[in-house]
mmCIF file of C-alpha atoms in Angstrom:
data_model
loop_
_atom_site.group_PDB
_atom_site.id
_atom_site.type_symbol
_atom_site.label_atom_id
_atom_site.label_comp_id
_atom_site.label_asym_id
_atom_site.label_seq_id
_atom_site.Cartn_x
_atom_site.Cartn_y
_atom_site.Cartn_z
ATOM 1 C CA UNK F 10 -7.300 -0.153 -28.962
ATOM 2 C CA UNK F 11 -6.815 -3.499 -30.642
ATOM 3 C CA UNK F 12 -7.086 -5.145 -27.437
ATOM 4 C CA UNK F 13 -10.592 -4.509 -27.243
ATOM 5 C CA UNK F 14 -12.733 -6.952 -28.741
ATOM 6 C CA UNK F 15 -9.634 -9.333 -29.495
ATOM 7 C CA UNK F 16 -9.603 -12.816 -27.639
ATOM 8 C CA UNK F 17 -6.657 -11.452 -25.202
ATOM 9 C CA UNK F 18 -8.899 -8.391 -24.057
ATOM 10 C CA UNK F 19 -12.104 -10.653 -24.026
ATOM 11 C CA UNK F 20 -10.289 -13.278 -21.707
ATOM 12 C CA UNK F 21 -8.873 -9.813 -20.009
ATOM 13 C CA UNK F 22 -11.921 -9.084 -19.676
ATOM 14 C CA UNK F 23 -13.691 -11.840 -17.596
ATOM 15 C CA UNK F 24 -15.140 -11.019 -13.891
ATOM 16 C CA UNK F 25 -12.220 -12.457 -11.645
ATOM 17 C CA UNK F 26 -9.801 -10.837 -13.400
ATOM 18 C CA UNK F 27 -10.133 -7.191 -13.387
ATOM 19 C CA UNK F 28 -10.339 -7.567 -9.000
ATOM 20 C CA UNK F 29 -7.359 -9.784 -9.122
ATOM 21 C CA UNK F 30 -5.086 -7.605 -10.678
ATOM 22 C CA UNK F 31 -6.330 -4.837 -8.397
ATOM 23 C CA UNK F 32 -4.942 -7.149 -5.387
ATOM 24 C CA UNK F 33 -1.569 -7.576 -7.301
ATOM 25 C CA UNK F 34 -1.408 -4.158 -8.386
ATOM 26 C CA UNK F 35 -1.988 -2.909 -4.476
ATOM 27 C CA UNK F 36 0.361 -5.205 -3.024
ATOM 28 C CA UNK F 37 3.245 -5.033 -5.342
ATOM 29 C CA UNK F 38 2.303 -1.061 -5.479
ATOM 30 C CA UNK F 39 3.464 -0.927 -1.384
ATOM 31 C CA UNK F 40 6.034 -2.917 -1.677
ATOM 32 C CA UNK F 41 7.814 -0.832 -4.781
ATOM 33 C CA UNK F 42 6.977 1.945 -3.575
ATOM 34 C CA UNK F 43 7.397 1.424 0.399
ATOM 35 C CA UNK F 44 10.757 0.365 -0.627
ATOM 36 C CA UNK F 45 11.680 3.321 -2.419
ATOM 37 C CA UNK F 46 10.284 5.297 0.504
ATOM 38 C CA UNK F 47 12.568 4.119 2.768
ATOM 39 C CA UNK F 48 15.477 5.031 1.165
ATOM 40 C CA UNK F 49 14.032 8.485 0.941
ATOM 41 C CA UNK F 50 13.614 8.610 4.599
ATOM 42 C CA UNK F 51 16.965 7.401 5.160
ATOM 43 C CA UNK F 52 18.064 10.488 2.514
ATOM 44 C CA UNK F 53 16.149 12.600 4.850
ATOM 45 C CA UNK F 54 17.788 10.849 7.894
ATOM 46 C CA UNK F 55 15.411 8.979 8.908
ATOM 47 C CA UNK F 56 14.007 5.251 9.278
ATOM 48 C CA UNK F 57 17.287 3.102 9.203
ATOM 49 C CA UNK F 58 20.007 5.190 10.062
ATOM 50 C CA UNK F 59 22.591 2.118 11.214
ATOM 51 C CA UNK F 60 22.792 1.831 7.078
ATOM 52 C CA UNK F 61 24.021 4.659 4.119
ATOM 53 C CA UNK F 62 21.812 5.319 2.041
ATOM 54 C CA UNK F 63 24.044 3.529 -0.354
ATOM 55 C CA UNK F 64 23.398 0.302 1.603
ATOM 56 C CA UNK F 65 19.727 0.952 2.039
ATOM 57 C CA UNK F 66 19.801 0.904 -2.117
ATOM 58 C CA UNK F 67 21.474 -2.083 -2.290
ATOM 59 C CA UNK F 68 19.445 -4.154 0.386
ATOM 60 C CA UNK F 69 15.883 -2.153 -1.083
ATOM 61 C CA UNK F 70 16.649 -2.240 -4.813
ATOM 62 C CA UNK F 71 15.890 -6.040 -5.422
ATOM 63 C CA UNK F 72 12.750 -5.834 -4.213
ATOM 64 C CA UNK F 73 11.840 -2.279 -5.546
ATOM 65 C CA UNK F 74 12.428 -3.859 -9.047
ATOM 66 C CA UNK F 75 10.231 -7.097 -8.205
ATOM 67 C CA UNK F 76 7.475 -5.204 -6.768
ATOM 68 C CA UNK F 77 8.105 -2.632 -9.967
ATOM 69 C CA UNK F 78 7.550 -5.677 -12.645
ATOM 70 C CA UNK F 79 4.333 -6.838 -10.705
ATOM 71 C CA UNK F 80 2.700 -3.218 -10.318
ATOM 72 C CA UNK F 81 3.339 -2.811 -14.020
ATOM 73 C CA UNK F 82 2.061 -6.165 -15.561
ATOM 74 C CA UNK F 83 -1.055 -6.124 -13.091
ATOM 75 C CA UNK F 84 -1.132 -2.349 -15.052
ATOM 76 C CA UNK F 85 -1.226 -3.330 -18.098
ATOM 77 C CA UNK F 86 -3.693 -5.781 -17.544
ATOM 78 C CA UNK F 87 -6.158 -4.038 -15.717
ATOM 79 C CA UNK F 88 -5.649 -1.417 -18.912
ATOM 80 C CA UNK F 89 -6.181 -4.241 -21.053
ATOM 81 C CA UNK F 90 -10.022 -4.773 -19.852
ATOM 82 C CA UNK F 91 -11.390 -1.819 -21.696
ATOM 83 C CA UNK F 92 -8.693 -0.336 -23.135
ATOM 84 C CA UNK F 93 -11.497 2.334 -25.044
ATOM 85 C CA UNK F 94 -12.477 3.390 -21.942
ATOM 86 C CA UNK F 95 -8.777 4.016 -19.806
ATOM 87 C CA UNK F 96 -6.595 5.245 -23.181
ATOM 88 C CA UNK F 97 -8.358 8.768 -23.394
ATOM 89 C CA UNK F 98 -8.536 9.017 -19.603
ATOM 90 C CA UNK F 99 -6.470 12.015 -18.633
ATOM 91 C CA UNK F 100 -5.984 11.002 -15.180
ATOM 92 C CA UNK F 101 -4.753 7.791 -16.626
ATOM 93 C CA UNK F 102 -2.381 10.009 -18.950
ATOM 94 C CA UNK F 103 -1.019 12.071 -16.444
ATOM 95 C CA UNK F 104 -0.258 9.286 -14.032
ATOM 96 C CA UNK F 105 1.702 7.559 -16.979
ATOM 97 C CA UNK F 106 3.580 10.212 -17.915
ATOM 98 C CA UNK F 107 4.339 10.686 -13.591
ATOM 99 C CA UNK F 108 5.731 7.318 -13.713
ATOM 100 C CA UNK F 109 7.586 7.437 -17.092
ATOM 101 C CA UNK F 110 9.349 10.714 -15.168
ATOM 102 C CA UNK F 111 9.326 8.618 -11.475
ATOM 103 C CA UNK F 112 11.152 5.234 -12.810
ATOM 104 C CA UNK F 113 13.800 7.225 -14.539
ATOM 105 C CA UNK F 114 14.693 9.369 -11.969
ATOM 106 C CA UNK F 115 14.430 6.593 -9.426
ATOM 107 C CA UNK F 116 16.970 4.427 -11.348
ATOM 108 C CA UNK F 117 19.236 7.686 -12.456
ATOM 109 C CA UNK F 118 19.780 10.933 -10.584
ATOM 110 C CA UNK F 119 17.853 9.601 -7.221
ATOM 111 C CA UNK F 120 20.242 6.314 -7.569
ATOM 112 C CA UNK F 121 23.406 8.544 -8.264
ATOM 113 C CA UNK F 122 23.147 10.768 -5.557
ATOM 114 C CA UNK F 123 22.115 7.779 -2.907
ATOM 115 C CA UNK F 124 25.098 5.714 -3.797
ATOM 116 C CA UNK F 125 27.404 9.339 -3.401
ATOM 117 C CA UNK F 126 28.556 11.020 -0.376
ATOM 118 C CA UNK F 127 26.548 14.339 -1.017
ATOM 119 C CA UNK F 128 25.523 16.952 1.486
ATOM 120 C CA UNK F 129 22.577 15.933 3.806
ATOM 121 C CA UNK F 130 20.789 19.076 1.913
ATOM 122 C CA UNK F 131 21.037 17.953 -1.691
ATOM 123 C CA UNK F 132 19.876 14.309 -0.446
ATOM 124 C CA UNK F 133 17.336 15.485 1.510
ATOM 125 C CA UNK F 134 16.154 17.365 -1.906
ATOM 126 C CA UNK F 135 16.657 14.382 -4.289
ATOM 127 C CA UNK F 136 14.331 12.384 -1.867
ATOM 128 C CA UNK F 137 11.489 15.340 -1.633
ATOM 129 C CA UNK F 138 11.490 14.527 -5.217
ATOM 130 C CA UNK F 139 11.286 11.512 -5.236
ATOM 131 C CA UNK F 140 8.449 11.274 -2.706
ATOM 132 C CA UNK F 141 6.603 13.896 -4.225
ATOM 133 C CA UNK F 142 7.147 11.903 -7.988
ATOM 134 C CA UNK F 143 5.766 9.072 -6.641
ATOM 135 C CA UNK F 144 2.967 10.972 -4.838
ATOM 136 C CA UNK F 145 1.583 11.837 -7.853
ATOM 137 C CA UNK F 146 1.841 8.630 -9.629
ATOM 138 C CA UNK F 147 -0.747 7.496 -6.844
ATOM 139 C CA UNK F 148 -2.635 10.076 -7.382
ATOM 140 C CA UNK F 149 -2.622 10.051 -10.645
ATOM 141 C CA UNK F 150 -3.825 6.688 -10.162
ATOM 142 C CA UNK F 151 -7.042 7.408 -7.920
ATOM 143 C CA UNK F 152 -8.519 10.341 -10.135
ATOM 144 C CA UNK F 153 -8.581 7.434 -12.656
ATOM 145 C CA UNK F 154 -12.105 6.520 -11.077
ATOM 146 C CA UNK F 155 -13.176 10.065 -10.574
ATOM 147 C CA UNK F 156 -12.489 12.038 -14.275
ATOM 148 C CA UNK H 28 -29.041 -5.479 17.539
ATOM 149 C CA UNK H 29 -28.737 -4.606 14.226
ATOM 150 C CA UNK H 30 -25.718 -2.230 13.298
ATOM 151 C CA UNK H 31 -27.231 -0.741 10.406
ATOM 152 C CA UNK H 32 -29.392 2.289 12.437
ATOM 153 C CA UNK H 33 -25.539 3.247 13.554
ATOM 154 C CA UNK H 34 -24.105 3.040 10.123
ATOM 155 C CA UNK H 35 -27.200 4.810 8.020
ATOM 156 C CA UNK H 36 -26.723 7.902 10.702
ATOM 157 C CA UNK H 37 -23.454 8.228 10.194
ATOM 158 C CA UNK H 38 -23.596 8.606 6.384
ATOM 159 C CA UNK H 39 -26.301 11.064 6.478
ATOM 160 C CA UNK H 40 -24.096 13.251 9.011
ATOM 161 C CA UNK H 41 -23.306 16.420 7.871
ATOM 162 C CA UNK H 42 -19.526 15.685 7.595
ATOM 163 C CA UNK H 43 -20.010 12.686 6.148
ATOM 164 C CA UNK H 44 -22.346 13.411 3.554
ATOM 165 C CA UNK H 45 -20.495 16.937 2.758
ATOM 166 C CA UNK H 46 -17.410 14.443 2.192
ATOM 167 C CA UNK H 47 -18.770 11.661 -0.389
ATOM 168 C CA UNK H 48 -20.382 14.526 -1.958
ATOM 169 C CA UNK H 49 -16.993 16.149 -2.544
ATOM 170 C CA UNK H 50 -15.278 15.816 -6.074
ATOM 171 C CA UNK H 51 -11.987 16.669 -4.749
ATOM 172 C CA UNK H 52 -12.015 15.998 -0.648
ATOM 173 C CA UNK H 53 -13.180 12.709 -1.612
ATOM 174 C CA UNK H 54 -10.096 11.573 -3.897
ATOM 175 C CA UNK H 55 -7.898 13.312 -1.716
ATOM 176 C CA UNK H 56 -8.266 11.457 1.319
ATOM 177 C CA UNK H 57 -7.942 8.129 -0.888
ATOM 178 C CA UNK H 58 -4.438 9.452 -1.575
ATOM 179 C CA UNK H 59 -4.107 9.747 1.819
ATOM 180 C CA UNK H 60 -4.980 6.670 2.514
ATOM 181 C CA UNK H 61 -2.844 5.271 -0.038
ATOM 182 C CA UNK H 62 0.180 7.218 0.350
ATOM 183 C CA UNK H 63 -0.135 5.566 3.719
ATOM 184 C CA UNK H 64 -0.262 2.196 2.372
ATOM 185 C CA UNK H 65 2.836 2.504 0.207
ATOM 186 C CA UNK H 66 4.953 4.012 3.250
ATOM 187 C CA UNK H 67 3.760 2.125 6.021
ATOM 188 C CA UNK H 68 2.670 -1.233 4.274
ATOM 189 C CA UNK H 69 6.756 -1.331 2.626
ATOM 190 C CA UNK H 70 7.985 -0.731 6.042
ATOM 191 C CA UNK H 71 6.282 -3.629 7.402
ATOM 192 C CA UNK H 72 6.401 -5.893 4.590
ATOM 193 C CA UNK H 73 9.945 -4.982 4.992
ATOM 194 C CA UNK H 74 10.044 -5.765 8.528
ATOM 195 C CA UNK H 75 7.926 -9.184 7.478
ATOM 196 C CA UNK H 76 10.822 -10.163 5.247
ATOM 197 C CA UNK H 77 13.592 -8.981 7.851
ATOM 198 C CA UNK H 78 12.611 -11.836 10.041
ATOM 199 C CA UNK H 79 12.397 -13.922 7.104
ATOM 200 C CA UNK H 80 15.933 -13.561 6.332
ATOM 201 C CA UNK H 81 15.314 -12.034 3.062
ATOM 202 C CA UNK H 82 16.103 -8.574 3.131
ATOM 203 C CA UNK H 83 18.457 -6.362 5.492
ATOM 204 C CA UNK H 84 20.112 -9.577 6.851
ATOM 205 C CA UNK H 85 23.034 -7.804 7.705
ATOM 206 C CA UNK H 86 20.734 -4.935 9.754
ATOM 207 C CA UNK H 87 20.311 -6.286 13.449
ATOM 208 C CA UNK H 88 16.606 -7.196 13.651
ATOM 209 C CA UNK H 89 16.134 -5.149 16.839
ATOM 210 C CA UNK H 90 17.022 -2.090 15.564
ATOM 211 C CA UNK H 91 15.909 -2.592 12.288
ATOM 212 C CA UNK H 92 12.525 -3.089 14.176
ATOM 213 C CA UNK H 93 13.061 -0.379 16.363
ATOM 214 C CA UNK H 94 14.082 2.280 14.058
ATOM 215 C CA UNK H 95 11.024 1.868 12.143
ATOM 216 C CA UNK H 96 8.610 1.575 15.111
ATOM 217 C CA UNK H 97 7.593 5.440 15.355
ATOM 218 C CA UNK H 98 7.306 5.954 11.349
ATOM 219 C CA UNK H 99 4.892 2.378 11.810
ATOM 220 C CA UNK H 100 3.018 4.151 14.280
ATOM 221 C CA UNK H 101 2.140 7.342 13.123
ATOM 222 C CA UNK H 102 1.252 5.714 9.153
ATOM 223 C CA UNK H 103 -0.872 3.632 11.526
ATOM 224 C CA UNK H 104 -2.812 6.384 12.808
ATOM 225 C CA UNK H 105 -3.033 9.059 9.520
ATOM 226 C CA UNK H 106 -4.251 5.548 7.647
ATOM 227 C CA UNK H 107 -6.746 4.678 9.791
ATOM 228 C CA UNK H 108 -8.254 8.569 10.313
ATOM 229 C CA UNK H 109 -8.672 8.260 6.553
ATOM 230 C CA UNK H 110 -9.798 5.030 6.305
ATOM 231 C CA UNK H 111 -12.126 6.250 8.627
ATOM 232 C CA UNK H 112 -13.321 9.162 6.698
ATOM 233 C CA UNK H 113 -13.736 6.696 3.554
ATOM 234 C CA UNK H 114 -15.680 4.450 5.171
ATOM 235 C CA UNK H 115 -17.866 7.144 7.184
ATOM 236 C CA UNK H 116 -19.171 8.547 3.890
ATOM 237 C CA UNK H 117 -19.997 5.247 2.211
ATOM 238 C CA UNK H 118 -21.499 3.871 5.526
ATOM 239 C CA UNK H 119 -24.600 2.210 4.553
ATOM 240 C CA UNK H 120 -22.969 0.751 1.399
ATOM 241 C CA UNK H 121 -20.255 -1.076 3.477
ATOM 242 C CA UNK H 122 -22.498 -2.068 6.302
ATOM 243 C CA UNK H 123 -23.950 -4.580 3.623
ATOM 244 C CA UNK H 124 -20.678 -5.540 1.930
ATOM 245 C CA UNK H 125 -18.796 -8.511 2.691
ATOM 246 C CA UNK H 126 -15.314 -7.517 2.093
ATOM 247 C CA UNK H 127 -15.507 -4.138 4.545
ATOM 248 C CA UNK H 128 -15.963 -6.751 7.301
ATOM 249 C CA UNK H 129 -12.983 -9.660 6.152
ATOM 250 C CA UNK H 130 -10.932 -6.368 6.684
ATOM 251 C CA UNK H 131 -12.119 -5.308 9.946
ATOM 252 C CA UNK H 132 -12.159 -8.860 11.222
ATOM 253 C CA UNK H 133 -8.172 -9.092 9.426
ATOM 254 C CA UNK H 134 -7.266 -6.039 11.167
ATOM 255 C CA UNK H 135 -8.896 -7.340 14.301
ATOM 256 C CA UNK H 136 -6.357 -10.354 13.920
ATOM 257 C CA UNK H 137 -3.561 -7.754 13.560
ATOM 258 C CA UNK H 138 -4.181 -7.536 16.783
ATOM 259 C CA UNK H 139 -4.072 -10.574 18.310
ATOM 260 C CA UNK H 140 -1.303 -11.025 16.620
ATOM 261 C CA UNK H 141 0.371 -8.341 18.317
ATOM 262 C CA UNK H 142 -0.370 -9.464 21.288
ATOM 263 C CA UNK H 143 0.589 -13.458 20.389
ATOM 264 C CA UNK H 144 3.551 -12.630 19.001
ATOM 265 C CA UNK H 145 5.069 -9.482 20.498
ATOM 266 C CA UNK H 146 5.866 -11.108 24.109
ATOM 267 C CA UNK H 147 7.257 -13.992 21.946
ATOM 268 C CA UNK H 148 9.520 -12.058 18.995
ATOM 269 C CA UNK H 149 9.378 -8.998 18.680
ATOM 270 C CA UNK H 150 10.579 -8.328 22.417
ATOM 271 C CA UNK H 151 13.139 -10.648 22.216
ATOM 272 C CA UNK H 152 14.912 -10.065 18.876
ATOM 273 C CA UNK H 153 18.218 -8.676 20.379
ATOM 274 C CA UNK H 154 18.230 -12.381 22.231
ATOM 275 C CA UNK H 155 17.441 -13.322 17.951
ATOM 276 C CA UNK H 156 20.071 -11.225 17.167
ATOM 277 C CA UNK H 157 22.516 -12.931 19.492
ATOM 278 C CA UNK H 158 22.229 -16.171 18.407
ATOM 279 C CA UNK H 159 22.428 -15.372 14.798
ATOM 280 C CA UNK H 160 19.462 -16.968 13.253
ATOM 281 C CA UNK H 161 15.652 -15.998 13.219
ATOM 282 C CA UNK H 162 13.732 -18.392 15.941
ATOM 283 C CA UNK H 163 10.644 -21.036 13.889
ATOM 284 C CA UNK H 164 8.249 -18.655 15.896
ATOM 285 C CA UNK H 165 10.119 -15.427 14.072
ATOM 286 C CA UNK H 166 9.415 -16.720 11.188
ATOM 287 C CA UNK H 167 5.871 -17.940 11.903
ATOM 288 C CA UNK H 168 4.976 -14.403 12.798
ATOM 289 C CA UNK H 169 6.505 -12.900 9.666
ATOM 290 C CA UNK H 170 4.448 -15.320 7.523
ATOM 291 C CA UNK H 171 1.504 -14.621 9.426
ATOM 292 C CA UNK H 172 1.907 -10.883 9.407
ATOM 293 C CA UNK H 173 2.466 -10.592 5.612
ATOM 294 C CA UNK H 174 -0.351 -13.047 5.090
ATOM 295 C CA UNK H 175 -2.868 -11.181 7.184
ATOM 296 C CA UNK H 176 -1.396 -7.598 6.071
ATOM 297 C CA UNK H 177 -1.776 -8.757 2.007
ATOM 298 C CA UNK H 178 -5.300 -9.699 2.631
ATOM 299 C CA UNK H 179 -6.381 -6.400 4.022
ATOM 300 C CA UNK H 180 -4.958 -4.659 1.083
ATOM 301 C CA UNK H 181 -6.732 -7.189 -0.916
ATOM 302 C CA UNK H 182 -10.063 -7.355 0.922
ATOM 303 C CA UNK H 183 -9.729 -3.038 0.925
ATOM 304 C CA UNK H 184 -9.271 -3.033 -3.456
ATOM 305 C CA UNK H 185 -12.075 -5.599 -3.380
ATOM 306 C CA UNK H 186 -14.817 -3.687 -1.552
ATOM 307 C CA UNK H 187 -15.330 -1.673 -4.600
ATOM 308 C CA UNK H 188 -16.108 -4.680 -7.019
ATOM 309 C CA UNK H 189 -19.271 -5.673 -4.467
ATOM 310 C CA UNK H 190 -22.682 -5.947 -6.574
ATOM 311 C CA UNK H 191 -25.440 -5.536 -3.195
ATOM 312 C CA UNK H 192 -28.192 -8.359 -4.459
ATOM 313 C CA UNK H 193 -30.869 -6.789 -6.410
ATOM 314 C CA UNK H 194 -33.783 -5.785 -3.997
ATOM 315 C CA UNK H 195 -37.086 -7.327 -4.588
ATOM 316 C CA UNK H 196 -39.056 -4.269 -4.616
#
């Protein structure tokens, strides 16, 4: 709200920006999330089977946090443009709320139960959960444009 | 020959039309499309980065490439059936917009590189694999196929910020 108006939302707020955060936002957006997908499929058995899915966290993790930051800053500053207009969105609501809920579970109970030897049926429902988390953080996302 | 006959059909197809008109079909297939992106855009940025040397360098690059080749494939195909559908309903828009065709023309170059660099690398990683380091052209290929694979995410985001010029009339 006090963005709006202020010389950080007006400088938010100039043509080039808005599109180039969208290009961030996508790219960083497949690579957090296509990382966190593979692990998953590996919970699901399968993708990259040669690796646990305790490996798979610890080769995927790095670059699920990097592409994490990105998604979130390029966020924030797409929000930033017209703040008025996203912050009583309820698309915009529920996809926060979807990824408050995703990123904890990602980096707790999904984590946990990846890094221990657990039957192929509990992983393969801490993954479904996962996937369907981040499902609707996406499409949480989309319905932005269409509420 | 002008494309645009081809392109204002389509739109005003039954299907088509009954799909942009949709509040909820519409979105839906976006998520598709999306969903797509995230799965099958990680797996081959992680592949990218795999021949970079900068993820899964203990994971032989011939089976790290091979055990993701079917889930490639088949995100290949749902994402392009709804990309498809997306651009089918907004035909006549995108016939005039600049950034629809940078993303054909990358994914056009997808191919090419597919068929530049697959003979060259991607056949030949378990030879890679063997000696224990990533050949220049490996890495040339990665580069080119993150490159080319960034810009169609980019060019696809920015085909919804294209103002058509005003028309005269």
């Amino acid at each position: 709200m006090l963005l709006q108006g202020s010389p950080i939302g007006d400088a938010l707020s100039a043509d080039w920006i808005f599109p180039t955060a969208e290009c961030f936002h996508i790219s960083a957006f497949a690579l957090s999330i296509g990382t966190i997908a593979l692990v998953d499929l590996r919970m699901m058995g399968m993708g990259l089977r040669r690796y646990s899915a305790a490996q798979m966290i610890g080769d995927t993790e790095p670059w699920t946090l990097l592409g994490l930051l990105i998604v979130v800053f390029s966020g924030l500053v797409l929000f930033a443009s017209q703040p008025r207009i996203y912050y009583p969105n309820p698309a915009l609501r529920f996809k926060i709320a979807a990824l408050v809920v995703a990123i904890l579970y990602n980096f707790t109970i999904h984590r946990k139960l990846a890094l221990s030897d657990v039957s192929l049926m509990t992983s393969r429902l801490a993954a479904g959960v996962s996937m369907l988390l981040w499902l609707s953080v996406v499409s949480g996302g989309l319905f932005i444009a269409f509420v | 020959m002008s494309l645009f006959p081809l392109f204002h059909w389509l739109q005003s197809t039954e299907f088509f039309a009954a799909l942009s008109g949709s509040q909820l079909v519409y979105p839906i297939v976006m998520t598709v499309h999306l969903a797509c992106i995230a799965v099958f855009g990680g797996m081959i940025l992680m592949t990218d980065l795999r021949l970079l040397g900068l993820a899964f360098t203990n994971y032989p690059a011939a089976e790290f490439v091979g055990s993701l080749r079917t889930g490639k494939r088949i995100g290949f195909c749902i994402m392009v059936a709804a990309g498809l559908l997306l651009a089918g309903s907004k035909a006549e828009t995108y016939y005039g917009n600049p950034y629809f065709w940078a993303k054909l023309t990358l994914l056009a170059l997808v191919a090419v590189h597919a068929v530049v660099f697959r003979p060259r690398v991607y056949a030949k990683l378990a030879e890679l694999d063997r000696a224990g380091v990533m050949s220049a052209e490996a890495k040339v290929a990665a580069y080119i196929s993150l490159v080319l694979w960034i810009g169609i995410l980019c060019m696809g985001r920015l085909i919804a910020y294209y103002e058509p010029p005003r028309s005269p009339f």
